[in-house]
mmCIF file of C-alpha atoms in Angstrom:
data_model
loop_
_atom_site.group_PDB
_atom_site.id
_atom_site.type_symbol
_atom_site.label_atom_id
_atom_site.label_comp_id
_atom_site.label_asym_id
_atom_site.label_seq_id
_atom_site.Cartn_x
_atom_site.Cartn_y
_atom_site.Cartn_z
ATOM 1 C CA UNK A 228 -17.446 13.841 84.842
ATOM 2 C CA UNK A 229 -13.934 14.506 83.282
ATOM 3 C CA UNK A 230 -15.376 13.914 79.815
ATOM 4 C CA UNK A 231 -18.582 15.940 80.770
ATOM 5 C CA UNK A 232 -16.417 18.974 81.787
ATOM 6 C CA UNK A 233 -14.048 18.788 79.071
ATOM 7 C CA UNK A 234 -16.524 18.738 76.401
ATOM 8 C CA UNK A 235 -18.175 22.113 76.262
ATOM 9 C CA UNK A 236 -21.433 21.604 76.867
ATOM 10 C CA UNK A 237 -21.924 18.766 74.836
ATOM 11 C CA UNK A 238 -22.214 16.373 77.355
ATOM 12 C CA UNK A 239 -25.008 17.099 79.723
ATOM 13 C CA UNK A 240 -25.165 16.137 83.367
ATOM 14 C CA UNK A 241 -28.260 14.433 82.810
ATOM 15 C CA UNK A 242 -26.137 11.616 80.301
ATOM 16 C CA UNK A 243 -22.986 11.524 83.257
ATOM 17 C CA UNK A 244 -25.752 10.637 85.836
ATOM 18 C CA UNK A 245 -27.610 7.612 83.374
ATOM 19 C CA UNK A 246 -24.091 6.253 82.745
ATOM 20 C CA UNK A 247 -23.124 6.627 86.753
ATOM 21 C CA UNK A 248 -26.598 5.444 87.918
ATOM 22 C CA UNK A 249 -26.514 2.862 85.043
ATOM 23 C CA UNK A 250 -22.873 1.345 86.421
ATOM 24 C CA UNK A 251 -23.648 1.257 89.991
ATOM 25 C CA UNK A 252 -27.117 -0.607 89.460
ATOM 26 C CA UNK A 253 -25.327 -3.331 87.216
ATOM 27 C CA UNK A 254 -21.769 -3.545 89.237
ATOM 28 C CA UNK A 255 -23.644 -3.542 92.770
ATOM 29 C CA UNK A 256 -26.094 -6.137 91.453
ATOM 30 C CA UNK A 257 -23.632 -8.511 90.493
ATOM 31 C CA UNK A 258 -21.117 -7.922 92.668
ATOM 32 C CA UNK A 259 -23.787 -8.464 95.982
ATOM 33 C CA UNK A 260 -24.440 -12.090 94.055
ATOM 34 C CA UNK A 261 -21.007 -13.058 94.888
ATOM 35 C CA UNK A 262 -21.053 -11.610 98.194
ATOM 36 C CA UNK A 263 -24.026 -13.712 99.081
ATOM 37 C CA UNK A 264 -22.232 -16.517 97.887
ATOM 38 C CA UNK A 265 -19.418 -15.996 99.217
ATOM 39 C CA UNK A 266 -20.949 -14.715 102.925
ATOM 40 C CA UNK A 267 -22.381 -16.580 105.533
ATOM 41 C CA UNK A 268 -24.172 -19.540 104.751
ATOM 42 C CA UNK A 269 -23.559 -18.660 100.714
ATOM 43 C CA UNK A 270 -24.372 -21.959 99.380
ATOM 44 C CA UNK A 271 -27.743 -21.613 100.862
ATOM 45 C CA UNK A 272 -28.211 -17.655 101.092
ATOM 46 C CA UNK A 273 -27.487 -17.539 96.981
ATOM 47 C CA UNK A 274 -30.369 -19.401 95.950
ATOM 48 C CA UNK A 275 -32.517 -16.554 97.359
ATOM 49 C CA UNK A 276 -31.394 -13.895 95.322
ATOM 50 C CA UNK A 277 -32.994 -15.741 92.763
ATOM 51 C CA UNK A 278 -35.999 -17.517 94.298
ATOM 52 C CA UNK A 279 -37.577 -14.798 95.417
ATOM 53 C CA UNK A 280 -37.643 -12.606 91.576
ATOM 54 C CA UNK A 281 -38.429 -16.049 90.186
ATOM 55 C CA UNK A 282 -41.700 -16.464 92.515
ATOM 56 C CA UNK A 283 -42.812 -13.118 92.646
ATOM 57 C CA UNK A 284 -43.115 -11.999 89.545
ATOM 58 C CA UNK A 285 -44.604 -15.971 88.571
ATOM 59 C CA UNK A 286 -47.525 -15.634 91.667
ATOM 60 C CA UNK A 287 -47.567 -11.809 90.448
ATOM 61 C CA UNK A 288 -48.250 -12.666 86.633
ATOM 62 C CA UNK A 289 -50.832 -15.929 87.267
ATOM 63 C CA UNK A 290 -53.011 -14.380 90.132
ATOM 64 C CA UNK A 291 -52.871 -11.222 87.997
ATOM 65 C CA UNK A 292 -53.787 -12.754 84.730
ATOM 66 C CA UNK A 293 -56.677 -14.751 86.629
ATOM 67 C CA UNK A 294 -57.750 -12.444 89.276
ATOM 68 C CA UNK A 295 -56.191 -8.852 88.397
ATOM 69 C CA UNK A 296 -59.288 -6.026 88.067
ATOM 70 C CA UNK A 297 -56.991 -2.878 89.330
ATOM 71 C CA UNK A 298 -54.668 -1.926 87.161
ATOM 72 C CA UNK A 299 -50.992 -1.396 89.595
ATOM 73 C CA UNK A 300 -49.547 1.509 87.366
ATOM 74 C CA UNK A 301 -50.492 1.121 83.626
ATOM 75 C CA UNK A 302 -48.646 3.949 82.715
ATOM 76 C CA UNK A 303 -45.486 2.235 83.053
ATOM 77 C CA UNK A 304 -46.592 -1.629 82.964
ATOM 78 C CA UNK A 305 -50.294 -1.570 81.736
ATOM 79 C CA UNK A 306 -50.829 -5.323 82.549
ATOM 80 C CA UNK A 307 -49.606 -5.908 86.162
ATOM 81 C CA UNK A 308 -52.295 -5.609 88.693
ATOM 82 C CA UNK A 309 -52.774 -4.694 92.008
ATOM 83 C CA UNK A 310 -54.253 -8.195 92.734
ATOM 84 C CA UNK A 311 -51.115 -10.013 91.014
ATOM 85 C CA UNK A 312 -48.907 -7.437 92.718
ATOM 86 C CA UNK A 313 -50.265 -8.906 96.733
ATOM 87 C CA UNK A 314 -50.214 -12.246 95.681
ATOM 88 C CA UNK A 315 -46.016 -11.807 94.132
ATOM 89 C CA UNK A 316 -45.435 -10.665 98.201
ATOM 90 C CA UNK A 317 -47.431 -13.361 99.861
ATOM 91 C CA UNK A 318 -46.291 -15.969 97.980
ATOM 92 C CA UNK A 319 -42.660 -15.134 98.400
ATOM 93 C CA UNK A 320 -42.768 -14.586 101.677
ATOM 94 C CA UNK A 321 -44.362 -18.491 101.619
ATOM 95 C CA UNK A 322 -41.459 -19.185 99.687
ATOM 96 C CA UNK A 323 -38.596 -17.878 101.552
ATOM 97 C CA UNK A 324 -40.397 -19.634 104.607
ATOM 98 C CA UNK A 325 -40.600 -23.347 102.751
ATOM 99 C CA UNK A 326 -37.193 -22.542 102.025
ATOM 100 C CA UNK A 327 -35.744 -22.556 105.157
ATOM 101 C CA UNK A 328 -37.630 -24.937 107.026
ATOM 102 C CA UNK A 329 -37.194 -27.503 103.903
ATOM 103 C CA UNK A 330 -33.422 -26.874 104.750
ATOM 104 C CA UNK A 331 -33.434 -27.672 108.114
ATOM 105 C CA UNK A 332 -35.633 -30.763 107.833
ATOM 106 C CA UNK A 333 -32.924 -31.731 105.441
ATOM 107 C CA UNK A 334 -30.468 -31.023 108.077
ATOM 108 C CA UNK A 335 -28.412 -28.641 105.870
ATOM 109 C CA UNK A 336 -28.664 -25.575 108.208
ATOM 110 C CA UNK A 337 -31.016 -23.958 110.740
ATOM 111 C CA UNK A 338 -31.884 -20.365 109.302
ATOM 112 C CA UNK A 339 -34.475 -18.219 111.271
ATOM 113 C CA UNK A 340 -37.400 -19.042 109.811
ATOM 114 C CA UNK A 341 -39.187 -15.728 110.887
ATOM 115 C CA UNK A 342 -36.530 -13.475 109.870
ATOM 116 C CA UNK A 343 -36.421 -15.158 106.119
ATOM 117 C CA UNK A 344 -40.390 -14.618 105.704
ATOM 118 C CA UNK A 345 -39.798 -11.246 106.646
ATOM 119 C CA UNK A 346 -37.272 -11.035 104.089
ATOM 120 C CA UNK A 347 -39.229 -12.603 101.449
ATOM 121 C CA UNK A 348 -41.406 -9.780 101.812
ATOM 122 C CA UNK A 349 -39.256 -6.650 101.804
ATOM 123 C CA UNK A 350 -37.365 -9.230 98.477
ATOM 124 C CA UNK A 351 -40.882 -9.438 96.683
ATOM 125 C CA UNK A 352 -40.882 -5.984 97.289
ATOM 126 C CA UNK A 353 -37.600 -4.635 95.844
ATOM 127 C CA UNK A 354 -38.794 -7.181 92.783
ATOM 128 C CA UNK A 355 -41.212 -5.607 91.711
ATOM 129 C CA UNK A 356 -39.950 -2.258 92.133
ATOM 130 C CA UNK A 357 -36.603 -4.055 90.063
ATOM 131 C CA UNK A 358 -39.018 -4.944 87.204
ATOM 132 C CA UNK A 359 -41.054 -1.787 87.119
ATOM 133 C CA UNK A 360 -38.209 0.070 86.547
ATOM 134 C CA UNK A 361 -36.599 -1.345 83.909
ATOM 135 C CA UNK A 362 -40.527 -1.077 82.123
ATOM 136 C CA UNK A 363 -39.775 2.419 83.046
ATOM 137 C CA UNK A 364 -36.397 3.023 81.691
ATOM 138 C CA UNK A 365 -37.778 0.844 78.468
ATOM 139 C CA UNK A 366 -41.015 2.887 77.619
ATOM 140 C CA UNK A 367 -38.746 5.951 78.774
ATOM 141 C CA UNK A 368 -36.610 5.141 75.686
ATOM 142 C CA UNK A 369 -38.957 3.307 73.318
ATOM 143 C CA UNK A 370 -37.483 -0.034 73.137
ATOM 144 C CA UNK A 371 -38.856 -3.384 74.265
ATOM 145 C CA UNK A 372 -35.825 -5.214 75.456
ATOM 146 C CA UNK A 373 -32.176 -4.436 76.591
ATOM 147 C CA UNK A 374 -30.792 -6.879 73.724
ATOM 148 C CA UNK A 375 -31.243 -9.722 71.917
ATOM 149 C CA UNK A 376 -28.818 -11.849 73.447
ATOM 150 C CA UNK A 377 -31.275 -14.446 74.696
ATOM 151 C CA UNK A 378 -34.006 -15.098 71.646
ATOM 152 C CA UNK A 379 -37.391 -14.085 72.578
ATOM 153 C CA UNK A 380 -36.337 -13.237 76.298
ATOM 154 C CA UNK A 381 -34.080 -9.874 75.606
ATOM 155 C CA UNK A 382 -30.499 -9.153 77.019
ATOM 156 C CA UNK A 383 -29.113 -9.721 79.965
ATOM 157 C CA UNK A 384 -30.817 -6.810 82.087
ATOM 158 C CA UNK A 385 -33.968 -7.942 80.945
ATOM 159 C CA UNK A 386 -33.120 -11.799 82.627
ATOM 160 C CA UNK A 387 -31.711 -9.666 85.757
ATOM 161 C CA UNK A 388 -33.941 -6.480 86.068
ATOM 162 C CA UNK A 389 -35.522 -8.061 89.522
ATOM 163 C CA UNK A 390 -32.408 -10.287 90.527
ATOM 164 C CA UNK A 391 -30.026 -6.902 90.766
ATOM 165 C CA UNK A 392 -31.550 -5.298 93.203
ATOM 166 C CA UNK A 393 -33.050 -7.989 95.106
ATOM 167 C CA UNK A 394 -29.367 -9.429 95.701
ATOM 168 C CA UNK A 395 -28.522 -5.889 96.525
ATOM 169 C CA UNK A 396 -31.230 -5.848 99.270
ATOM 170 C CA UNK A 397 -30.519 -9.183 100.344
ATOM 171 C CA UNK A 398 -26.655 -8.671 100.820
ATOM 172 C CA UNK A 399 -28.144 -5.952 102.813
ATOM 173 C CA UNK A 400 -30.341 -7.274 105.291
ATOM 174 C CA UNK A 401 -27.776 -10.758 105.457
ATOM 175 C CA UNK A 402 -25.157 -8.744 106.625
ATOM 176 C CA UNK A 403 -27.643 -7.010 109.008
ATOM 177 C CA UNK A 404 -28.889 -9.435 110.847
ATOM 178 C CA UNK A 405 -27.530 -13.064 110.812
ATOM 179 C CA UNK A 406 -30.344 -14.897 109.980
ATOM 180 C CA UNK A 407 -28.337 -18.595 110.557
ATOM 181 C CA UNK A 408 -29.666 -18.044 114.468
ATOM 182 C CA UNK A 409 -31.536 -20.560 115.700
ATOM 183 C CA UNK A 410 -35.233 -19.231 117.051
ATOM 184 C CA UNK A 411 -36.061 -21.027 120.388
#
């Protein structure tokens, strides 16, 4: 804001608020990720963060590609489907819940196995909304990826546009409600 004021005019509040929203998204993102692995039951809570982007948008882009026929918002993403969309949430949800009843039939730790489907949801969720905004922000701009720091994949937002604010969410709701309770 310093700079903004100082310059005359020649810095508009509209660029001061895409640099501030721009650091917040990327700094909370990552800095929730080591939160969750440092919090409680981080070793196990971590994985999620990821998981849950991962299977999404993979359920989102198959059952889409096979069964999409309405369009989700082709404005900003002209491919993803309503169809692919429902089956991204389901099948995280399914996820999250294989998850943690894998890890306690491993022994590793009892989670609550309702709480973590419900999670998987709301995660699924914040996912997509992740990934349709950086289409936004891209086609808002007119480029196609972030940077070319992984070859044919983009830069590093592109790898992390879902994982940032799903690790956000999930730092959230984690230090909400302790989801290592064991359900009777």
């Amino acid at each position: 804001m310093a700079f903004a004021v100082m310059s005359k005019g020649a810095i508009k509040l509209e660029q001061v608020a895409e640099a501030f929203f721009t650091c917040l998204y990327v700094n909370t993102g990552f800095s929730s990720l080591i939160l969750l692995r440092d919090g409680p039951q981080g070793k196990y809570i971590f994985i999620l963060a990821f998981l849950g982007p991962w299977i999404s948008d993979s359920f989102a882009y198959f059952f889409g590609r096979a069964f999409g026929r309405h369009k989700l918002i082709p404005e900003v993403s002209p491919k993803k489907t309503v169809e692919g969309c429902v089956a991204g949430i389901l099948f995280c949800a399914l996820a999250y819940m294989a998850y943690a009843l894998l890890l306690e039939k491993l022994g590793f730790v009892e989670l609550n196995v309702v709480a973590l489907t419900v999670f998987g949801l709301v995660v699924s969720v914040v996912s997509q909304v992740g990934d349709l905004s950086a289409s936004f922000i891209k086609r808002e701009y007119g480029i196609k990826d972030y940077g070319n720091l992984f070859p044919g994949h983009g830069g590093v937002l592109d790898r992390f546009d879902s994982v940032l604010p799903v690790a956000t969410i999930l730092m959230i709701l984690i230090y909400c409600y302790d989801i290592s309770k064991v359900v009777a």
